[in-house]
Amino acid sequence: MVSTQLKLPIADSATLEFLTSSKYKTHIRKNQPSLIVDDSELIFYRKRIISLTKEMFNAEFKNDKIKGFFKEYARQLIGYFKDIDTNDVIQKQHIPTDDIPKEPINPTVSPLNITDELSLIRKSVSVPGLDNFVIKKTQNKGRNKLIVPQIIDVNLRDPVFKLKGINR
């Protein structure tokens, strides 16, 4: 029996997951290493991980594989930080909801009274005549104004964001 380590792209691994027999799936799962890191391992290797990370920030890489992992990790974190900062800037521009009253405008009318009134009102059905078939051309002047979203220029290089979220 030949043991092969399968390192496949996402599409191939999805194909294997959904289109293989259950017997072969168990064989594949046994041969693939687990991607989950235990908390006990993180605690045990914590000082070595921090030391190696500091070395990589000083451009001292042990090998190219570790360098690639570090660059991908840093790219993911930078994208995460940019998303958080952009969301914070956009949220500061919105009107706070504290100004909106939480009570109904007319407290004397209860929701039950409104539904009773609506159910008792009968709508008259109009029968279309020949006058309704005439097509009238009217211009919509200011009726349907299109609200276009604004493009916000967010300065993500602002010094405020450099140390945001760091506990000292």
GROMACS .gro file of C-alpha atoms in nm:
model
  168
    1MET     CA    1   0.000   0.000   0.000
    2VAL     CA    2   0.145   0.333  -0.106
    3SER     CA    3   0.102   0.621   0.136
    4THR     CA    4   0.059   0.953  -0.036
    5GLN     CA    5   0.022   1.290   0.128
    6LEU     CA    6  -0.251   1.484  -0.047
    7LYS     CA    7  -0.191   1.857  -0.068
    8LEU     CA    8  -0.464   1.972  -0.300
    9PRO     CA    9  -0.616   2.306  -0.392
   10ILE     CA   10  -0.956   2.392  -0.249
   11ALA     CA   11  -1.150   2.280  -0.559
   12ASP     CA   12  -0.984   1.939  -0.562
   13SER     CA   13  -1.037   1.886  -0.191
   14ALA     CA   14  -1.405   1.981  -0.230
   15THR     CA   15  -1.436   1.734  -0.517
   16LEU     CA   16  -1.282   1.460  -0.305
   17GLU     CA   17  -1.507   1.547  -0.013
   18PHE     CA   18  -1.836   1.533  -0.204
   19LEU     CA   19  -1.772   1.281  -0.483
   20THR     CA   20  -1.583   0.998  -0.314
   21SER     CA   21  -1.713   0.688  -0.145
   22SER     CA   22  -1.735   0.677   0.233
   23LYS     CA   23  -1.463   0.410   0.258
   24TYR     CA   24  -1.212   0.623   0.070
   25LYS     CA   25  -1.307   0.931   0.275
   26THR     CA   26  -1.199   0.760   0.597
   27HIS     CA   27  -0.866   0.667   0.431
   28ILE     CA   28  -0.811   1.029   0.324
   29ARG     CA   29  -0.897   1.165   0.670
   30LYS     CA   30  -0.649   0.929   0.835
   31ASN     CA   31  -0.366   1.045   0.608
   32GLN     CA   32  -0.429   1.419   0.639
   33PRO     CA   33  -0.281   1.595   0.939
   34SER     CA   34  -0.513   1.791   1.163
   35LEU     CA   35  -0.512   2.168   1.114
   36ILE     CA   36  -0.642   2.237   1.464
   37VAL     CA   37  -0.386   2.357   1.720
   38ASP     CA   38  -0.450   2.263   2.081
   39ASP     CA   39  -0.443   2.536   2.345
   40SER     CA   40  -0.193   2.333   2.544
   41GLU     CA   41   0.047   2.336   2.247
   42LEU     CA   42   0.005   2.713   2.210
   43ILE     CA   43   0.088   2.763   2.577
   44PHE     CA   44   0.387   2.527   2.556
   45TYR     CA   45   0.536   2.692   2.244
   46ARG     CA   46   0.424   3.049   2.323
   47LYS     CA   47   0.770   3.193   2.400
   48ARG     CA   48   0.926   3.031   2.094
   49ILE     CA   49   0.644   3.159   1.871
   50ILE     CA   50   0.681   3.514   2.004
   51SER     CA   51   1.060   3.501   1.970
   52LEU     CA   52   1.043   3.376   1.611
   53THR     CA   53   0.781   3.639   1.525
   54LYS     CA   54   1.006   3.917   1.659
   55GLU     CA   55   1.295   3.781   1.451
   56MET     CA   56   1.078   3.777   1.140
   57PHE     CA   57   0.985   4.143   1.196
   58ASN     CA   58   1.359   4.213   1.188
   59ALA     CA   59   1.378   4.030   0.849
   60GLU     CA   60   1.556   3.727   0.997
   61PHE     CA   61   1.380   3.429   0.841
   62LYS     CA   62   1.479   3.069   0.914
   63ASN     CA   63   1.363   2.946   0.571
   64ASP     CA   64   1.142   3.048   0.280
   65LYS     CA   65   0.846   2.838   0.395
   66ILE     CA   66   0.829   3.022   0.729
   67LYS     CA   67   0.871   3.353   0.544
   68GLY     CA   68   0.569   3.273   0.324
   69PHE     CA   69   0.357   3.180   0.626
   70PHE     CA   70   0.455   3.500   0.804
   71LYS     CA   71   0.378   3.718   0.501
   72GLU     CA   72   0.035   3.556   0.460
   73TYR     CA   73  -0.038   3.592   0.832
   74ALA     CA   74   0.063   3.959   0.823
   75ARG     CA   75  -0.144   4.020   0.507
   76GLN     CA   76  -0.454   3.870   0.671
   77LEU     CA   77  -0.407   4.077   0.987
   78ILE     CA   78  -0.355   4.399   0.792
   79GLY     CA   79  -0.675   4.333   0.596
   80TYR     CA   80  -0.860   4.268   0.923
   81PHE     CA   81  -0.730   4.592   1.078
   82LYS     CA   82  -0.825   4.792   0.768
   83ASP     CA   83  -1.179   4.652   0.778
   84ILE     CA   84  -1.220   4.742   1.145
   85ASP     CA   85  -1.082   5.095   1.096
   86THR     CA   86  -1.299   5.159   0.789
   87ASN     CA   87  -1.610   5.039   0.974
   88ASP     CA   88  -1.530   5.264   1.271
   89VAL     CA   89  -1.486   5.572   1.051
   90ILE     CA   90  -1.811   5.506   0.865
   91GLN     CA   91  -2.003   5.438   1.188
   92LYS     CA   92  -1.888   5.770   1.336
   93GLN     CA   93  -2.051   5.952   1.044
   94HIS     CA   94  -2.397   5.807   1.106
   95ILE     CA   95  -2.657   5.984   1.315
   96PRO     CA   96  -2.685   5.833   1.664
   97THR     CA   97  -3.010   5.654   1.733
   98ASP     CA   98  -3.049   5.822   2.074
   99ASP     CA   99  -3.230   6.115   1.908
  100ILE     CA  100  -3.510   5.893   1.776
  101PRO     CA  101  -3.804   5.870   2.021
  102LYS     CA  102  -3.876   5.518   2.134
  103GLU     CA  103  -4.245   5.581   2.208
  104PRO     CA  104  -4.513   5.577   1.940
  105ILE     CA  105  -4.607   5.919   1.802
  106ASN     CA  106  -4.974   5.882   1.899
  107PRO     CA  107  -4.990   5.681   2.224
  108THR     CA  108  -5.373   5.686   2.236
  109VAL     CA  109  -5.398   5.458   1.932
  110SER     CA  110  -5.311   5.100   2.017
  111PRO     CA  111  -5.201   4.846   1.756
  112LEU     CA  112  -5.527   4.654   1.809
  113ASN     CA  113  -5.738   4.959   1.726
  114ILE     CA  114  -5.543   5.016   1.406
  115THR     CA  115  -5.596   4.660   1.285
  116ASP     CA  116  -5.967   4.676   1.371
  117GLU     CA  117  -6.008   4.999   1.176
  118LEU     CA  118  -5.820   4.862   0.877
  119SER     CA  119  -6.023   4.543   0.868
  120LEU     CA  120  -6.354   4.733   0.881
  121ILE     CA  121  -6.269   4.965   0.594
  122ARG     CA  122  -6.393   4.825   0.266
  123LYS     CA  123  -6.214   4.915  -0.047
  124SER     CA  124  -6.425   4.991  -0.349
  125VAL     CA  125  -6.320   4.817  -0.666
  126SER     CA  126  -6.323   5.050  -0.964
  127VAL     CA  127  -6.421   4.918  -1.304
  128PRO     CA  128  -6.190   5.060  -1.570
  129GLY     CA  129  -6.358   5.257  -1.845
  130LEU     CA  130  -6.231   5.384  -2.178
  131ASP     CA  131  -6.085   5.693  -2.013
  132ASN     CA  132  -5.839   5.479  -1.821
  133PHE     CA  133  -5.687   5.341  -2.141
  134VAL     CA  134  -5.555   5.679  -2.255
  135ILE     CA  135  -5.182   5.699  -2.200
  136LYS     CA  136  -5.073   6.024  -2.040
  137LYS     CA  137  -4.715   6.133  -2.062
  138THR     CA  138  -4.607   6.312  -1.748
  139GLN     CA  139  -4.265   6.414  -1.642
  140ASN     CA  140  -4.143   6.326  -1.298
  141LYS     CA  141  -3.998   6.651  -1.171
  142GLY     CA  142  -3.838   6.586  -0.838
  143ARG     CA  143  -4.074   6.307  -0.737
  144ASN     CA  144  -3.831   6.018  -0.744
  145LYS     CA  145  -3.495   6.159  -0.653
  146LEU     CA  146  -3.232   5.890  -0.667
  147ILE     CA  147  -3.017   5.879  -0.357
  148VAL     CA  148  -2.668   5.781  -0.462
  149PRO     CA  149  -2.435   5.650  -0.192
  150GLN     CA  150  -2.137   5.868  -0.126
  151ILE     CA  151  -1.785   5.745  -0.176
  152ILE     CA  152  -1.600   5.805   0.148
  153ASP     CA  153  -1.226   5.855   0.142
  154VAL     CA  154  -1.094   5.688   0.457
  155ASN     CA  155  -0.736   5.763   0.555
  156LEU     CA  156  -0.618   5.429   0.691
  157ARG     CA  157  -0.264   5.568   0.738
  158ASP     CA  158  -0.387   5.805   1.012
  159PRO     CA  159  -0.160   5.785   1.320
  160VAL     CA  160  -0.468   5.720   1.534
  161PHE     CA  161  -0.501   5.373   1.381
  162LYS     CA  162  -0.137   5.278   1.439
  163LEU     CA  163  -0.179   5.191   1.807
  164LYS     CA  164  -0.555   5.131   1.812
  165GLY     CA  165  -0.661   4.830   2.016
  166ILE     CA  166  -0.322   4.779   2.183
  167ASN     CA  167  -0.345   4.737   2.560
  168ARG     CA  168  -0.060   4.903   2.743
   0.00000   0.00000   0.00000
